[in-house]
PDB file of C-alpha atoms in Angstrom:
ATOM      1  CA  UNK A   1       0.000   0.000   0.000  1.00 49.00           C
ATOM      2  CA  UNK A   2       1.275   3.256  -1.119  1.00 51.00           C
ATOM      3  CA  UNK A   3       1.971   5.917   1.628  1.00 56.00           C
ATOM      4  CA  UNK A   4       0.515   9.407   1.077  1.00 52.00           C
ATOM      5  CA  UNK A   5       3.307  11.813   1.037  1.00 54.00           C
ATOM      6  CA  UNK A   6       3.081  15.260   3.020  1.00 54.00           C
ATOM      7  CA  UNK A   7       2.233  18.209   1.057  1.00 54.00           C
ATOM      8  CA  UNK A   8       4.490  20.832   1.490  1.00 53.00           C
ATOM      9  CA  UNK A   9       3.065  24.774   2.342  1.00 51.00           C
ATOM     10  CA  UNK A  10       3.581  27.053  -0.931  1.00 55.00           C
ATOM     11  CA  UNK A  11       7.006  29.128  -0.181  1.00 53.00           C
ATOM     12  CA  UNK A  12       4.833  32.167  -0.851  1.00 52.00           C
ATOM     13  CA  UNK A  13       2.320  31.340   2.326  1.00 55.00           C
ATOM     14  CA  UNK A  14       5.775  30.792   4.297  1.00 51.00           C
ATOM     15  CA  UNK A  15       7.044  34.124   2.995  1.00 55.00           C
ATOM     16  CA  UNK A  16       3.516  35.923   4.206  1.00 55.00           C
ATOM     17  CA  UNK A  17       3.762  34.253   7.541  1.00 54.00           C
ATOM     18  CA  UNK A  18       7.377  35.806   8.052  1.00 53.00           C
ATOM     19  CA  UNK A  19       6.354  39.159   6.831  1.00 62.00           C
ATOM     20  CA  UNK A  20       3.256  39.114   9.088  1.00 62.00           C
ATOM     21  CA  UNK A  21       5.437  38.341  12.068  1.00 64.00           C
ATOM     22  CA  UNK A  22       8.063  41.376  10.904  1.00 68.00           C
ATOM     23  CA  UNK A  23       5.239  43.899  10.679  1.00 66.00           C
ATOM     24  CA  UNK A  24       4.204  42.779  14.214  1.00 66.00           C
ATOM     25  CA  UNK A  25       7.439  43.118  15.272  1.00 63.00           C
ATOM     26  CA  UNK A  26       8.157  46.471  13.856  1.00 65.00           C
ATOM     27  CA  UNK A  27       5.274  47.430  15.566  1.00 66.00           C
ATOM     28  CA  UNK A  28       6.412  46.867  19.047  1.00 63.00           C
ATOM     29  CA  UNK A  29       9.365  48.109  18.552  1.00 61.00           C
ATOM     30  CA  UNK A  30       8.016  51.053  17.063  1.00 66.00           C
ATOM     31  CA  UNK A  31       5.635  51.354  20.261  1.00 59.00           C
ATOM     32  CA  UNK A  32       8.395  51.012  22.384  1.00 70.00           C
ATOM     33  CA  UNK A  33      10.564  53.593  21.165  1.00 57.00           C
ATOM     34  CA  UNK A  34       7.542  55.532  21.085  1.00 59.00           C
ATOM     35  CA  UNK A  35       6.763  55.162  24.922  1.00 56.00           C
ATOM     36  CA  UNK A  36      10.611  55.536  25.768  1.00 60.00           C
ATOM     37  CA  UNK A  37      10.358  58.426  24.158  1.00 51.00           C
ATOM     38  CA  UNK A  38       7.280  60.070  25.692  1.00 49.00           C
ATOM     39  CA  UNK A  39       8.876  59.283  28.867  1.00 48.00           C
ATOM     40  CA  UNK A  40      12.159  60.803  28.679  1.00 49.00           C
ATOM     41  CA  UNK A  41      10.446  63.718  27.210  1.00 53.00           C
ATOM     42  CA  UNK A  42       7.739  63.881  30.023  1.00 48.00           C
ATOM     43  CA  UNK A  43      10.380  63.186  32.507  1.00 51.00           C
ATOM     44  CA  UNK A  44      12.367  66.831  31.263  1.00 52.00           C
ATOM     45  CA  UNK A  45       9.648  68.606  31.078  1.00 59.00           C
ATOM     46  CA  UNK A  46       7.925  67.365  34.661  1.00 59.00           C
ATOM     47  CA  UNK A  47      10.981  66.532  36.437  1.00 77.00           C
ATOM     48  CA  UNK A  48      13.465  68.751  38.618  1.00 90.00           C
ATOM     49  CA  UNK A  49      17.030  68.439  41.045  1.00 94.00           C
ATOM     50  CA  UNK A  50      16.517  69.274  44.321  1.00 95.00           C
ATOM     51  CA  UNK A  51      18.844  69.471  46.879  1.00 95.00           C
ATOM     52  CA  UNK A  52      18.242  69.470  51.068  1.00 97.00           C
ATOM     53  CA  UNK A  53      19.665  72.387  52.153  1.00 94.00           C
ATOM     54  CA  UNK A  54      19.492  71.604  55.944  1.00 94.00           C
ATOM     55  CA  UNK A  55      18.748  68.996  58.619  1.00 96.00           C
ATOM     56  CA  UNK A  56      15.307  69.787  59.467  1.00 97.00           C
ATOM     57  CA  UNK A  57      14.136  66.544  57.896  1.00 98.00           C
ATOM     58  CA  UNK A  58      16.774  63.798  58.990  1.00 97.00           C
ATOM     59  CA  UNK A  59      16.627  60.989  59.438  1.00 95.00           C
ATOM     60  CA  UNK A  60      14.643  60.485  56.629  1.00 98.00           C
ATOM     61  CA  UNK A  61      16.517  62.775  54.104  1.00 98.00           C
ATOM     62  CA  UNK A  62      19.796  64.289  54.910  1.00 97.00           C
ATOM     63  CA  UNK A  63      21.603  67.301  54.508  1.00 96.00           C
ATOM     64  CA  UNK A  64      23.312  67.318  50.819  1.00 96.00           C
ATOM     65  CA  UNK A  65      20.923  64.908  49.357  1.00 97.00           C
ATOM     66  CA  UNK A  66      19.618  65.188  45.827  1.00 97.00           C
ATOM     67  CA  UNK A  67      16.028  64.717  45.128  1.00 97.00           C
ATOM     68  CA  UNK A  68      14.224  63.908  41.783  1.00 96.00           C
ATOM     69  CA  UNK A  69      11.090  66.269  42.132  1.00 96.00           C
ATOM     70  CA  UNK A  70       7.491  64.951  40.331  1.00 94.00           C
ATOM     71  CA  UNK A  71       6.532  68.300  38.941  1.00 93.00           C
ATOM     72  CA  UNK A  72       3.352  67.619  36.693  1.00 91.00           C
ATOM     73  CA  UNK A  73       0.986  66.953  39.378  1.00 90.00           C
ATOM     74  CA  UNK A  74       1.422  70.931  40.885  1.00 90.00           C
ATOM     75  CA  UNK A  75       1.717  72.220  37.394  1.00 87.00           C
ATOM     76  CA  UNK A  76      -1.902  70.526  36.566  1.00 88.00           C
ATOM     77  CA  UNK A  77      -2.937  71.621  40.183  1.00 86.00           C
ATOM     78  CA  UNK A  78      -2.029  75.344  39.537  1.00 82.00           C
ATOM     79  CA  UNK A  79      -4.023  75.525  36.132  1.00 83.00           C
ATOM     80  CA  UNK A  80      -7.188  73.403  37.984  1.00 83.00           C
ATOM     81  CA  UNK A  81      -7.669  75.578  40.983  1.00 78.00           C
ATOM     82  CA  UNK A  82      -8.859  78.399  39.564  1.00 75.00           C
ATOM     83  CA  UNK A  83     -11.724  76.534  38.419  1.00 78.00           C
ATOM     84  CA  UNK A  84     -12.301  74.631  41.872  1.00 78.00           C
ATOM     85  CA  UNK A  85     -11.282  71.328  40.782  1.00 77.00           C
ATOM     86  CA  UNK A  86      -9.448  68.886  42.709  1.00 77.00           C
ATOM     87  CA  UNK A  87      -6.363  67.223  41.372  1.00 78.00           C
ATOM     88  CA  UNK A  88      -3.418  65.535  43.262  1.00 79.00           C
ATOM     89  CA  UNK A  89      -3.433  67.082  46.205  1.00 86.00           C
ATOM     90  CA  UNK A  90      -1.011  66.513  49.591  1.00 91.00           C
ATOM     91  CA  UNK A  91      -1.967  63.370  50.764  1.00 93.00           C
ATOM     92  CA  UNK A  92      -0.957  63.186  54.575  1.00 95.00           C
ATOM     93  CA  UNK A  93       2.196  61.768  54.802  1.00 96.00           C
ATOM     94  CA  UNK A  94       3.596  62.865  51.933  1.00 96.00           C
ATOM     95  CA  UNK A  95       6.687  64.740  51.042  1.00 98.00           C
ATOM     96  CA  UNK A  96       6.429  68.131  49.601  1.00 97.00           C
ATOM     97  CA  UNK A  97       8.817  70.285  47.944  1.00 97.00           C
ATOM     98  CA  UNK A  98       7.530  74.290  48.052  1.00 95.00           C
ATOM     99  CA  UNK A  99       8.595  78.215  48.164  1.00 92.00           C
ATOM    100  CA  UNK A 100       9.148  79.120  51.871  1.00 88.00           C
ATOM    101  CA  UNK A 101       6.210  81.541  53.087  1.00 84.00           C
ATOM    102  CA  UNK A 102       8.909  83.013  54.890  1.00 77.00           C
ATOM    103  CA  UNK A 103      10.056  84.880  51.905  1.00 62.00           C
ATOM    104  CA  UNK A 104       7.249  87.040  51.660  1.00 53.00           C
ATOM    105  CA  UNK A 105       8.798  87.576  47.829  1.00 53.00           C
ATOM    106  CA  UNK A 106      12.124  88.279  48.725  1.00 51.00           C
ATOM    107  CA  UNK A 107      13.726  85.273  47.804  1.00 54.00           C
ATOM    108  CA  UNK A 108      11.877  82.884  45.602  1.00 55.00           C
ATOM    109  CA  UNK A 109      14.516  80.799  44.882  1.00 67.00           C
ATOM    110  CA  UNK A 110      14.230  79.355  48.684  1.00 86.00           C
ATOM    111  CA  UNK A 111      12.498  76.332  48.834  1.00 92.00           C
ATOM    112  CA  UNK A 112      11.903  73.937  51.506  1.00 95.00           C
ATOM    113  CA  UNK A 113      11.097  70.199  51.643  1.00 97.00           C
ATOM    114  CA  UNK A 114       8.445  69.056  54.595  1.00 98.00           C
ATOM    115  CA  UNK A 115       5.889  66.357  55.525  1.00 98.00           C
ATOM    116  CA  UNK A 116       2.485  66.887  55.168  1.00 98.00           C
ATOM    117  CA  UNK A 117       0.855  66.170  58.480  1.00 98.00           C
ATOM    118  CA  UNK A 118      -2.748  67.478  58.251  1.00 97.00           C
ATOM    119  CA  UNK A 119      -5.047  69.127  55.064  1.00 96.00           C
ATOM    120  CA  UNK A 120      -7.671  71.750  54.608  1.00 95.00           C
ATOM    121  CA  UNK A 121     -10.703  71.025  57.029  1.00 96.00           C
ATOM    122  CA  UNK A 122      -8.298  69.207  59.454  1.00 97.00           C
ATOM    123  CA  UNK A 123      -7.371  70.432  63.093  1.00 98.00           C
ATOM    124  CA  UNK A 124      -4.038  70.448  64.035  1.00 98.00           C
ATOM    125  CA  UNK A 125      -2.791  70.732  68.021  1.00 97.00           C
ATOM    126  CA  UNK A 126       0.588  69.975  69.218  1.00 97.00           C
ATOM    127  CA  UNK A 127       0.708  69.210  73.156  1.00 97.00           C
ATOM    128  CA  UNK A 128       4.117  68.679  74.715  1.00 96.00           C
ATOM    129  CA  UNK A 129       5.886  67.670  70.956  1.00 97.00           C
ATOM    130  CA  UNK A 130       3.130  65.458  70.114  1.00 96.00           C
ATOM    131  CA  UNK A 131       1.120  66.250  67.048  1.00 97.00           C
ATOM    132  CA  UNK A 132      -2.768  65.763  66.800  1.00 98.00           C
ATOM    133  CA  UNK A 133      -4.861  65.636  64.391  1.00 98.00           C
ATOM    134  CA  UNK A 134      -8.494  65.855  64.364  1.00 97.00           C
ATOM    135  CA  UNK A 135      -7.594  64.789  68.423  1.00 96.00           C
ATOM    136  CA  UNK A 136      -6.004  61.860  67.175  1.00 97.00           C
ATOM    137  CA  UNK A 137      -2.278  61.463  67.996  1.00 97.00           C
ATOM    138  CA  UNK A 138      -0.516  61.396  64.317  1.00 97.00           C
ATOM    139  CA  UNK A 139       2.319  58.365  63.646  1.00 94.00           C
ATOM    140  CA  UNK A 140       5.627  59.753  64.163  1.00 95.00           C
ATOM    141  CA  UNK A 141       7.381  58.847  60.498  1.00 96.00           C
ATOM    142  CA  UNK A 142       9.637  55.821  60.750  1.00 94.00           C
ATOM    143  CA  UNK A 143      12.810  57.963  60.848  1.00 96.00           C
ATOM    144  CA  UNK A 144      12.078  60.736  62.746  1.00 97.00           C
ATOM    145  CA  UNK A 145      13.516  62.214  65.953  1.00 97.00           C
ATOM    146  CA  UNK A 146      13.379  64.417  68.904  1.00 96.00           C
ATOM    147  CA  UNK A 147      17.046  65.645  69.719  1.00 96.00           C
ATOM    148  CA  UNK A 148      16.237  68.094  72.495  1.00 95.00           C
ATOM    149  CA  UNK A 149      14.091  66.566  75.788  1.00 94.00           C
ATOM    150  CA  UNK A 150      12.799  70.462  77.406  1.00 95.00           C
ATOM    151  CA  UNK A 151       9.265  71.364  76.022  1.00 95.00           C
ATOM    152  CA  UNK A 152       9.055  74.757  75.360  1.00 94.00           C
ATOM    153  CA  UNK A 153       5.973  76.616  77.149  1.00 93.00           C
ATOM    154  CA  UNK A 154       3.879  78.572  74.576  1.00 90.00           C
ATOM    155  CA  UNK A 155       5.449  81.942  75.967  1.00 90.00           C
ATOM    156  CA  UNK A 156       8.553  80.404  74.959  1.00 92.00           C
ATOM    157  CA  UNK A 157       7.702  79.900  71.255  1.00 91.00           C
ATOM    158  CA  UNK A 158       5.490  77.353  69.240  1.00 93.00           C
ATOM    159  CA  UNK A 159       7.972  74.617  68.657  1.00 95.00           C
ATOM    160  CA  UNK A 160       6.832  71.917  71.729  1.00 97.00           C
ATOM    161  CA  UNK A 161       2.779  73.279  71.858  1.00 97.00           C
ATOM    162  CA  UNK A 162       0.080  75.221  70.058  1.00 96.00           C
ATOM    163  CA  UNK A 163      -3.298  75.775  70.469  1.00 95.00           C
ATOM    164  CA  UNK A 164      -5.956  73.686  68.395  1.00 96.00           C
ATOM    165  CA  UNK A 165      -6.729  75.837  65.077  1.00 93.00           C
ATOM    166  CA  UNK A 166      -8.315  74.041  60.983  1.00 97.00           C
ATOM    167  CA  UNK A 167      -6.130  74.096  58.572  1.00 97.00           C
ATOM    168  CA  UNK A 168      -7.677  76.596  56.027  1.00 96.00           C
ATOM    169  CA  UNK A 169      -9.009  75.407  52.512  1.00 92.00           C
ATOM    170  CA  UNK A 170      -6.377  75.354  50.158  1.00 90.00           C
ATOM    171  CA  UNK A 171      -3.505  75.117  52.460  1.00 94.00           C
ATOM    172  CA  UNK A 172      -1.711  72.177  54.234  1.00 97.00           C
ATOM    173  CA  UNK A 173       0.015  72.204  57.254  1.00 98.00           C
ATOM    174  CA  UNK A 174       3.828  70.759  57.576  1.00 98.00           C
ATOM    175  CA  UNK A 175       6.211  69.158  59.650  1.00 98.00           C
ATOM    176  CA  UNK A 176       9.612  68.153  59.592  1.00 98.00           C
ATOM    177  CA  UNK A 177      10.567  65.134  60.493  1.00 98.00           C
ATOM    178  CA  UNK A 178      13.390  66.645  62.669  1.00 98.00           C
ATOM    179  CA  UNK A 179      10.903  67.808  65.005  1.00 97.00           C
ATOM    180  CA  UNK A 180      13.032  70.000  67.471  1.00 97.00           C
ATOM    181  CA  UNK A 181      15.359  71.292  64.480  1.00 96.00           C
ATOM    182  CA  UNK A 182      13.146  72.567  62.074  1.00 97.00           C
ATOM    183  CA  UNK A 183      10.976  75.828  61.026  1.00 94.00           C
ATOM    184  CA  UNK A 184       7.567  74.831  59.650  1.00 96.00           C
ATOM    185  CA  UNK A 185       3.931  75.438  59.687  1.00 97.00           C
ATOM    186  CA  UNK A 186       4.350  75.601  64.105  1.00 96.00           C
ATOM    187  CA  UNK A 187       6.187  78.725  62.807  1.00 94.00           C
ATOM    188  CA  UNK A 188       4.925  80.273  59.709  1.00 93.00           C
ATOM    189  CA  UNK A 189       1.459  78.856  59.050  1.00 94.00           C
ATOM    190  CA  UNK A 190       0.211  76.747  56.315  1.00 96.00           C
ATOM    191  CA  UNK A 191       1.780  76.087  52.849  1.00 95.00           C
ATOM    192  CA  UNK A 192      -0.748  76.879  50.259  1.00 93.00           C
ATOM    193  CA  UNK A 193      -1.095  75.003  47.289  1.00 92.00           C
ATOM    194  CA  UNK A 194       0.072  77.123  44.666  1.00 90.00           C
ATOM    195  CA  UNK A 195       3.354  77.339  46.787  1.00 93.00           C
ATOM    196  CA  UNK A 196       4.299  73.145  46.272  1.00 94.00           C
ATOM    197  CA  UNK A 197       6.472  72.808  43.262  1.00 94.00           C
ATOM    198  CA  UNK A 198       7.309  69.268  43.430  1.00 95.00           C
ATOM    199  CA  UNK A 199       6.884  65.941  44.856  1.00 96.00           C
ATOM    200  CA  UNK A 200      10.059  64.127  46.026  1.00 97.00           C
ATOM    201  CA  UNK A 201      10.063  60.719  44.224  1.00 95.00           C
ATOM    202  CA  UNK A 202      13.957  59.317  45.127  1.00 96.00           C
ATOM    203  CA  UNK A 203      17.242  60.252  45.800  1.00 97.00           C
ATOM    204  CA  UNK A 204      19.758  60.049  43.031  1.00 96.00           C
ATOM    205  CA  UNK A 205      22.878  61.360  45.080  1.00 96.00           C
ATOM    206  CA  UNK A 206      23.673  63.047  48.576  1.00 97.00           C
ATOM    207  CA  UNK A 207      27.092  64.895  49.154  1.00 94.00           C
ATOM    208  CA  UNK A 208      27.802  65.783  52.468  1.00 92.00           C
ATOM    209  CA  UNK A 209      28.514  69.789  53.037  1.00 87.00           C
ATOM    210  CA  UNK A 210      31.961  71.024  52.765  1.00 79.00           C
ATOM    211  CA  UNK A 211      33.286  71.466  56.599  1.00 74.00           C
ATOM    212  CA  UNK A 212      34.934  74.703  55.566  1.00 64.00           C
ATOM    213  CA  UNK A 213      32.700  77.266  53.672  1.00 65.00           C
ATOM    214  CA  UNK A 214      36.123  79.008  52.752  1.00 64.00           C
ATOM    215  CA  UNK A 215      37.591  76.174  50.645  1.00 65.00           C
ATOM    216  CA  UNK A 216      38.878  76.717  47.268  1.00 69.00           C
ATOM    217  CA  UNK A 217      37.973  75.134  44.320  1.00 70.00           C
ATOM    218  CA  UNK A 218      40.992  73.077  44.023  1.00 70.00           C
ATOM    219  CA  UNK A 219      40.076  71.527  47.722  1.00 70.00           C
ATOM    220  CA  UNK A 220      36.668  70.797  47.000  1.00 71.00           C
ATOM    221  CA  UNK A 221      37.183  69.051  43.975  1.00 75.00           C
ATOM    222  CA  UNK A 222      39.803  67.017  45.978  1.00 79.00           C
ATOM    223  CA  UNK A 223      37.354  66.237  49.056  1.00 78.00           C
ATOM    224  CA  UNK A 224      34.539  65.489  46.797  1.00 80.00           C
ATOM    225  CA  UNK A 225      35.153  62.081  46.710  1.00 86.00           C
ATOM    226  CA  UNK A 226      35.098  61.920  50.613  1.00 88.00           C
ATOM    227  CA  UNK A 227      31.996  63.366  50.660  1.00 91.00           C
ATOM    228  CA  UNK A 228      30.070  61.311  48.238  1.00 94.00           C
ATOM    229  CA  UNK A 229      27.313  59.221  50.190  1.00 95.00           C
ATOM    230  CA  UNK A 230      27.750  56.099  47.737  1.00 94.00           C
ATOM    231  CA  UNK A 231      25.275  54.074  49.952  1.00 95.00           C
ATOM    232  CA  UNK A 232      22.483  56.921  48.914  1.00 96.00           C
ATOM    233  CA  UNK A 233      23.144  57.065  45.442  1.00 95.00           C
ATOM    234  CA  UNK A 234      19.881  55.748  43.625  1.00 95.00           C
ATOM    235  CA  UNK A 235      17.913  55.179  46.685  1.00 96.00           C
ATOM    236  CA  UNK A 236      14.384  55.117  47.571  1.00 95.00           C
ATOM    237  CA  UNK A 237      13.209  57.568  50.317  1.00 95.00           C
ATOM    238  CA  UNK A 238      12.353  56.028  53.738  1.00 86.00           C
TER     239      UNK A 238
END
């Protein structure tokens, strides 16, 4: 008995299967160059440097780190507000990045990186260093500290205690997470919105501050690899 022999597939249905499976191909790679490049290009635009110019918010950041900033979210906020829309705001907890109300205009270029600890509609008392909210005690963040153990009497200042007041609409009210080395909303009030510029996302390097602000250039660029905090570099933000 004679056995049937295979029939072979035309070379030109072979040929259209590879050229199918090229087009698909191009296509992906076409839509992932595409998104690559809609994200560098977002990621200009939308993202900023920011550096911690003090120790008001160790242990969390420290002085000399350098922030990547999420800019688009206040940008869309800035345009929205006018028109009463809500978009993105502080979330309690959060990190923000904003002009210091303690410029008054003078110096716009100061900015000043907090935590949000309470938002518009929320009361905020502090009673012996301990924050309330709403007369809830608020979570102290995971990293940060108390490095002096007086309590200041209100007469004294508004550091350690202040009276129960809402935090008004359009405002938040910040804290930083070195609570008895830092100026903040116990001192100056609330941040308003239009003041937040950015939202910290992670730290891409931290150089510790030159010990001598008289140093030449010729000894900083020698100390500069002393100062580098390599373990930083890259890191997420506690």
């Amino acid at each position: 008995m004679a056995r049937a022999t295979p029939t072979k597939k035309p070379k030109a249905e072979k040929r259209g299967k590879y050229s199918n499976r090229n087009r698909r191909y191009k296509r992906l790679k076409t839509y992932i160059f595409s998104l690559i490049c809609i994200f560098v290009i977002s990621t200009m635009i939308f993202a900023k440097s920011y550096r911690v110019p003090s120790r008001s918010m160790e242990d969390t950041l420290i002085h000399g780190d350098y922030l990547v900033l999420e800019t688009f979210t206040p940008t869309i906020q800035k345009i929205l507000i006018d028109f009463n829309i809500s978009f993105g705001l502080p979330k309690v907890g959060e990190l923000v990045v904003f002009v210091s109300p303690e410029d008054h205009g003078l110096d716009l270029k100061k900015k000043y990186v907090k935590r949000c600890l309470a938002g518009p509609g929320q009361v905020v008392e502090i009673v012996a260093k301990i924050p309330y909210v709403d007369g809830v005690r608020a979570q102290d963040p995971f990293l940060s500290k108390y490095i002096d153990s007086n309590i200041l009497s209100l007469d004294e200042g508004s550091r350690d205690n202040l009276d129960a007041f809402e935090v008004p609409n359009g405002s938040v009210f910040v804290l930083g997470d070195n609570r008895d080395n830092s100026r903040d909303s116990r001192h100056w009030g609330t941040v308003p919105f239009e003041s937040i510029i950015g939202y910290p996302i992670f730290i891409y390097g931290s150089l510790s501050p030159e010990k001598s602000t008289g140093a030449s250039l010729f000894d900083s660029i020698i100390s500069w690899p002393s100062r580098v905090r390599w373990s930083r570099i890259l890191s997420r933000i506690p």
